[in-house]
């Protein structure tokens, strides 16, 4: 089973922002959404010519070299992307092998996937989910992603049902996701979930804008301002007022 192959965009061997501690972060190739603020549009196509193909066994052989760092820092392995649930068989086998090695596993996902048996099995080997809550409003969600919101809700409800530790993240985009009522509605929704304790507010940035140009894609947010520290802190305070631990 370790011979299962995956398309990999890139690897960060000592990441510190995609889950707790020092982490081996695997950026998977392929994504089902087309978010207008995406800073990695080069991960969208699974057939990207710069992607590399790696087997689970080869990755595990490299991952275990860093095991002492994970043990010392409380870290582990993170699958992100792109969208790791585009390559479910690979994600499942990688997390299976990680758990055999006693490694903490984190899945960074949009939740835009079918809740089939393999998705549910992946989650049995997942210690932490980083879930992107693009918006609580179906119309805004579609503006952001190009798709409808039902799969995200189903995924979030399943995580809640199984009480899987989840860190909910929200990208603050001026003029797009910064509607006060919608942010209050999102906080109310998250408050209804028993596994929702921590929320991350991620201010929109323009660091990936050049990739859209390089790929000849229409970047609709080229004139969108970056939230000021004061604006971002105001949103953090909003979620803190509902009792969340907020970063």
CSV table of C-alpha atoms in Angstrom, one decimal:
chain,number,residue,atom,x,y,z
A,1,UNK,CA,0.0,0.0,0.0
A,2,UNK,CA,3.0,2.3,0.6
A,3,UNK,CA,3.5,2.3,-3.2
A,4,UNK,CA,0.4,4.6,-3.7
A,5,UNK,CA,1.5,7.6,-5.6
A,6,UNK,CA,0.5,11.3,-5.1
A,7,UNK,CA,1.0,14.4,-7.1
A,8,UNK,CA,2.9,16.9,-4.8
A,9,UNK,CA,3.2,20.6,-5.4
A,10,UNK,CA,5.9,21.2,-2.8
A,11,UNK,CA,7.1,20.2,0.7
A,12,UNK,CA,8.1,22.2,3.7
A,13,UNK,CA,10.2,20.1,6.1
A,14,UNK,CA,10.0,22.4,9.2
A,15,UNK,CA,6.8,24.3,8.9
A,16,UNK,CA,5.4,26.2,12.0
A,17,UNK,CA,2.1,27.7,10.8
A,18,UNK,CA,0.1,24.7,9.6
A,19,UNK,CA,-0.7,23.0,12.9
A,20,UNK,CA,1.0,22.7,16.3
A,21,UNK,CA,4.8,22.4,16.7
A,22,UNK,CA,7.3,21.8,13.9
A,23,UNK,CA,5.7,20.1,11.0
A,24,UNK,CA,6.4,18.3,7.8
A,25,UNK,CA,4.0,20.0,5.4
A,26,UNK,CA,3.0,18.4,2.1
A,27,UNK,CA,1.3,20.7,-0.4
A,28,UNK,CA,-0.8,18.5,-2.6
A,29,UNK,CA,-1.5,19.2,-6.2
A,30,UNK,CA,-5.1,19.7,-7.3
A,31,UNK,CA,-8.1,21.7,-6.0
A,32,UNK,CA,-11.8,21.5,-6.6
A,33,UNK,CA,-12.5,25.1,-5.7
A,34,UNK,CA,-11.5,28.3,-7.5
A,35,UNK,CA,-11.3,30.9,-4.7
A,36,UNK,CA,-10.9,34.4,-5.9
A,37,UNK,CA,-8.3,35.2,-3.2
A,38,UNK,CA,-6.2,32.0,-3.7
A,39,UNK,CA,-2.5,32.6,-3.3
A,40,UNK,CA,-1.6,29.2,-4.8
A,41,UNK,CA,-3.5,29.0,-8.1
A,42,UNK,CA,-0.6,26.9,-9.5
A,43,UNK,CA,-2.0,24.1,-7.3
A,44,UNK,CA,-5.4,24.0,-9.0
A,45,UNK,CA,-4.7,21.6,-11.8
A,46,UNK,CA,-3.7,18.1,-10.8
A,47,UNK,CA,-1.7,17.9,-14.0
A,48,UNK,CA,0.5,20.9,-13.3
A,49,UNK,CA,3.8,20.2,-15.1
A,50,UNK,CA,5.9,21.3,-12.1
A,51,UNK,CA,4.3,18.8,-9.7
A,52,UNK,CA,6.3,15.8,-8.7
A,53,UNK,CA,5.0,12.3,-8.1
A,54,UNK,CA,6.0,10.6,-4.8
A,55,UNK,CA,5.0,7.4,-3.2
A,56,UNK,CA,3.7,7.2,0.4
A,57,UNK,CA,6.6,4.9,1.3
A,58,UNK,CA,9.2,7.4,0.0
A,59,UNK,CA,7.6,10.2,1.9
A,60,UNK,CA,7.4,8.3,5.1
A,61,UNK,CA,11.1,7.4,4.8
A,62,UNK,CA,11.8,11.1,4.6
A,63,UNK,CA,9.3,12.2,7.3
A,64,UNK,CA,10.7,9.9,10.0
A,65,UNK,CA,14.1,11.7,9.7
A,66,UNK,CA,12.4,14.6,11.4
A,67,UNK,CA,10.7,12.6,14.1
A,68,UNK,CA,12.8,14.0,17.0
A,69,UNK,CA,11.8,17.5,16.0
A,70,UNK,CA,8.1,16.5,16.0
A,71,UNK,CA,8.5,14.8,19.4
A,72,UNK,CA,10.3,17.8,20.9
A,73,UNK,CA,7.9,20.4,19.6
A,74,UNK,CA,4.5,18.6,19.6
A,75,UNK,CA,4.5,18.7,15.9
A,76,UNK,CA,3.8,16.2,13.1
A,77,UNK,CA,2.6,15.9,9.5
A,78,UNK,CA,0.2,18.3,7.7
A,79,UNK,CA,-1.5,17.6,4.4
A,80,UNK,CA,-2.5,20.9,2.7
A,81,UNK,CA,-2.7,22.1,-0.9
A,82,UNK,CA,-4.3,22.7,-3.2
A,83,UNK,CA,-6.9,20.4,-1.6
A,84,UNK,CA,-5.6,17.1,-0.2
A,85,UNK,CA,-9.0,15.5,-0.4
A,86,UNK,CA,-8.7,15.6,-4.2
A,87,UNK,CA,-6.2,12.7,-3.8
A,88,UNK,CA,-8.1,10.7,-1.1
A,89,UNK,CA,-6.4,7.3,-1.5
A,90,UNK,CA,-3.0,8.9,-1.1
A,91,UNK,CA,-4.1,10.9,1.9
A,92,UNK,CA,-5.6,7.9,3.6
A,93,UNK,CA,-2.5,5.7,3.1
A,94,UNK,CA,-0.2,8.5,4.2
A,95,UNK,CA,-2.1,9.2,7.4
A,96,UNK,CA,-2.4,5.4,8.1
A,97,UNK,CA,1.4,5.2,7.9
A,98,UNK,CA,1.9,8.3,10.0
A,99,UNK,CA,-0.2,6.9,12.8
A,100,UNK,CA,1.8,3.7,12.7
A,101,UNK,CA,4.9,5.9,13.3
A,102,UNK,CA,3.1,7.6,16.2
A,103,UNK,CA,2.9,10.9,14.3
A,104,UNK,CA,0.4,13.7,14.8
A,105,UNK,CA,-1.7,14.3,11.7
A,106,UNK,CA,-3.3,17.5,10.5
A,107,UNK,CA,-5.6,17.9,7.5
A,108,UNK,CA,-5.9,21.4,6.0
A,109,UNK,CA,-9.0,21.4,3.9
A,110,UNK,CA,-11.9,23.4,2.4
A,111,UNK,CA,-14.3,20.7,3.3
A,112,UNK,CA,-15.6,20.8,-0.3
A,113,UNK,CA,-15.8,17.1,-0.8
A,114,UNK,CA,-18.2,14.1,-0.7
A,115,UNK,CA,-18.6,12.5,2.7
A,116,UNK,CA,-17.9,9.0,1.2
A,117,UNK,CA,-16.4,6.1,3.1
A,118,UNK,CA,-12.8,7.0,2.2
A,119,UNK,CA,-13.2,10.6,3.5
A,120,UNK,CA,-14.6,9.2,6.8
A,121,UNK,CA,-11.7,6.8,7.0
A,122,UNK,CA,-9.2,9.5,6.5
A,123,UNK,CA,-10.7,11.4,9.4
A,124,UNK,CA,-10.3,8.4,11.7
A,125,UNK,CA,-6.6,8.9,11.2
A,126,UNK,CA,-6.7,12.7,11.5
A,127,UNK,CA,-5.8,14.3,14.8
A,128,UNK,CA,-6.6,17.9,13.8
A,129,UNK,CA,-8.6,19.5,10.9
A,130,UNK,CA,-7.8,23.0,9.8
A,131,UNK,CA,-11.1,23.9,8.1
A,132,UNK,CA,-11.5,27.0,5.9
A,133,UNK,CA,-14.8,28.7,6.5
A,134,UNK,CA,-14.9,30.9,3.5
A,135,UNK,CA,-18.3,32.4,4.5
A,136,UNK,CA,-21.5,31.4,6.2
A,137,UNK,CA,-23.5,33.2,3.5
A,138,UNK,CA,-24.3,30.9,0.5
A,139,UNK,CA,-24.1,33.9,-1.9
A,140,UNK,CA,-20.8,35.1,-0.6
A,141,UNK,CA,-19.4,31.6,-0.5
A,142,UNK,CA,-20.3,31.2,-4.2
A,143,UNK,CA,-18.6,34.5,-5.0
A,144,UNK,CA,-15.5,33.4,-3.2
A,145,UNK,CA,-15.3,29.8,-4.5
A,146,UNK,CA,-17.4,29.4,-7.5
A,147,UNK,CA,-19.4,26.6,-5.9
A,148,UNK,CA,-22.4,26.1,-3.5
A,149,UNK,CA,-21.9,25.8,0.2
A,150,UNK,CA,-23.7,22.5,1.0
A,151,UNK,CA,-20.6,20.3,1.1
A,152,UNK,CA,-18.9,22.6,3.6
A,153,UNK,CA,-21.8,22.5,6.0
A,154,UNK,CA,-22.1,18.7,5.7
A,155,UNK,CA,-18.4,18.3,6.3
A,156,UNK,CA,-18.4,20.7,9.3
A,157,UNK,CA,-21.4,18.9,10.8
A,158,UNK,CA,-19.7,15.5,10.4
A,159,UNK,CA,-16.6,16.8,12.2
A,160,UNK,CA,-18.8,18.1,15.0
A,161,UNK,CA,-20.7,14.8,15.2
A,162,UNK,CA,-17.5,12.8,15.5
A,163,UNK,CA,-16.0,15.5,17.8
A,164,UNK,CA,-12.9,15.8,15.8
A,165,UNK,CA,-10.6,18.6,16.9
A,166,UNK,CA,-11.0,21.4,14.4
A,167,UNK,CA,-9.4,24.8,14.1
A,168,UNK,CA,-11.8,27.0,12.0
A,169,UNK,CA,-10.1,29.6,9.8
A,170,UNK,CA,-11.6,32.6,8.1
A,171,UNK,CA,-10.0,34.8,5.4
A,172,UNK,CA,-10.9,38.5,5.9
A,173,UNK,CA,-11.2,40.2,2.5
A,174,UNK,CA,-12.3,43.8,2.4
A,175,UNK,CA,-15.4,44.2,0.3
A,176,UNK,CA,-16.0,40.5,0.0
A,177,UNK,CA,-16.0,38.6,3.4
A,178,UNK,CA,-16.0,41.5,5.8
A,179,UNK,CA,-19.8,42.0,6.2
A,180,UNK,CA,-20.5,42.5,9.9
A,181,UNK,CA,-23.7,40.5,9.9
A,182,UNK,CA,-22.3,37.6,8.1
A,183,UNK,CA,-19.3,37.4,10.5
A,184,UNK,CA,-21.7,37.5,13.4
A,185,UNK,CA,-23.7,34.8,11.8
A,186,UNK,CA,-20.6,32.7,11.3
A,187,UNK,CA,-19.7,33.1,15.0
A,188,UNK,CA,-23.2,32.0,16.0
A,189,UNK,CA,-23.0,29.0,13.8
A,190,UNK,CA,-19.5,28.0,15.1
A,191,UNK,CA,-20.8,28.5,18.7
A,192,UNK,CA,-23.4,25.8,18.0
A,193,UNK,CA,-20.6,23.2,17.3
A,194,UNK,CA,-19.2,21.3,20.3
A,195,UNK,CA,-15.7,21.0,18.6
A,196,UNK,CA,-15.4,24.8,17.8
A,197,UNK,CA,-13.1,26.4,20.3
A,198,UNK,CA,-10.4,28.0,18.2
A,199,UNK,CA,-10.8,30.4,15.3
A,200,UNK,CA,-8.1,31.9,13.1
A,201,UNK,CA,-8.6,35.2,11.3
A,202,UNK,CA,-6.3,35.3,8.2
A,203,UNK,CA,-6.1,38.8,6.7
A,204,UNK,CA,-6.2,38.9,2.9
A,205,UNK,CA,-2.8,39.6,1.2
A,206,UNK,CA,-1.5,40.1,-2.3
A,207,UNK,CA,1.5,37.8,-2.1
A,208,UNK,CA,0.2,35.3,-4.7
A,209,UNK,CA,-1.1,37.9,-7.2
A,210,UNK,CA,1.9,37.4,-9.5
A,211,UNK,CA,1.0,33.7,-9.9
A,212,UNK,CA,-2.4,34.7,-11.5
A,213,UNK,CA,-0.6,36.9,-14.0
A,214,UNK,CA,2.0,34.1,-14.7
A,215,UNK,CA,-0.9,31.7,-15.4
A,216,UNK,CA,-2.9,34.2,-17.5
A,217,UNK,CA,-5.8,34.1,-15.0
A,218,UNK,CA,-8.2,36.9,-14.3
A,219,UNK,CA,-7.3,38.1,-10.9
A,220,UNK,CA,-10.4,40.0,-9.7
A,221,UNK,CA,-8.9,41.3,-6.4
A,222,UNK,CA,-5.9,43.1,-7.8
A,223,UNK,CA,-7.3,46.4,-6.5
A,224,UNK,CA,-8.6,45.0,-3.1
A,225,UNK,CA,-6.8,46.6,-0.2
A,226,UNK,CA,-5.1,44.5,2.5
A,227,UNK,CA,-6.9,44.8,5.9
A,228,UNK,CA,-5.2,47.0,8.4
A,229,UNK,CA,-4.0,45.5,11.7
A,230,UNK,CA,-6.8,47.5,13.4
A,231,UNK,CA,-9.5,46.0,11.0
A,232,UNK,CA,-8.2,42.5,11.6
A,233,UNK,CA,-8.1,42.9,15.3
A,234,UNK,CA,-11.7,44.2,15.3
A,235,UNK,CA,-12.8,41.0,13.7
A,236,UNK,CA,-10.7,38.9,16.2
A,237,UNK,CA,-12.5,40.8,19.0
A,238,UNK,CA,-15.8,39.9,17.4
A,239,UNK,CA,-15.1,36.2,17.6
A,240,UNK,CA,-13.5,36.5,21.1
A,241,UNK,CA,-16.8,38.1,22.3
A,242,UNK,CA,-18.4,34.7,21.5
A,243,UNK,CA,-15.9,32.9,23.7
A,244,UNK,CA,-13.5,31.6,21.0
A,245,UNK,CA,-9.7,31.4,21.4
A,246,UNK,CA,-8.7,33.6,18.4
A,247,UNK,CA,-5.4,34.1,16.6
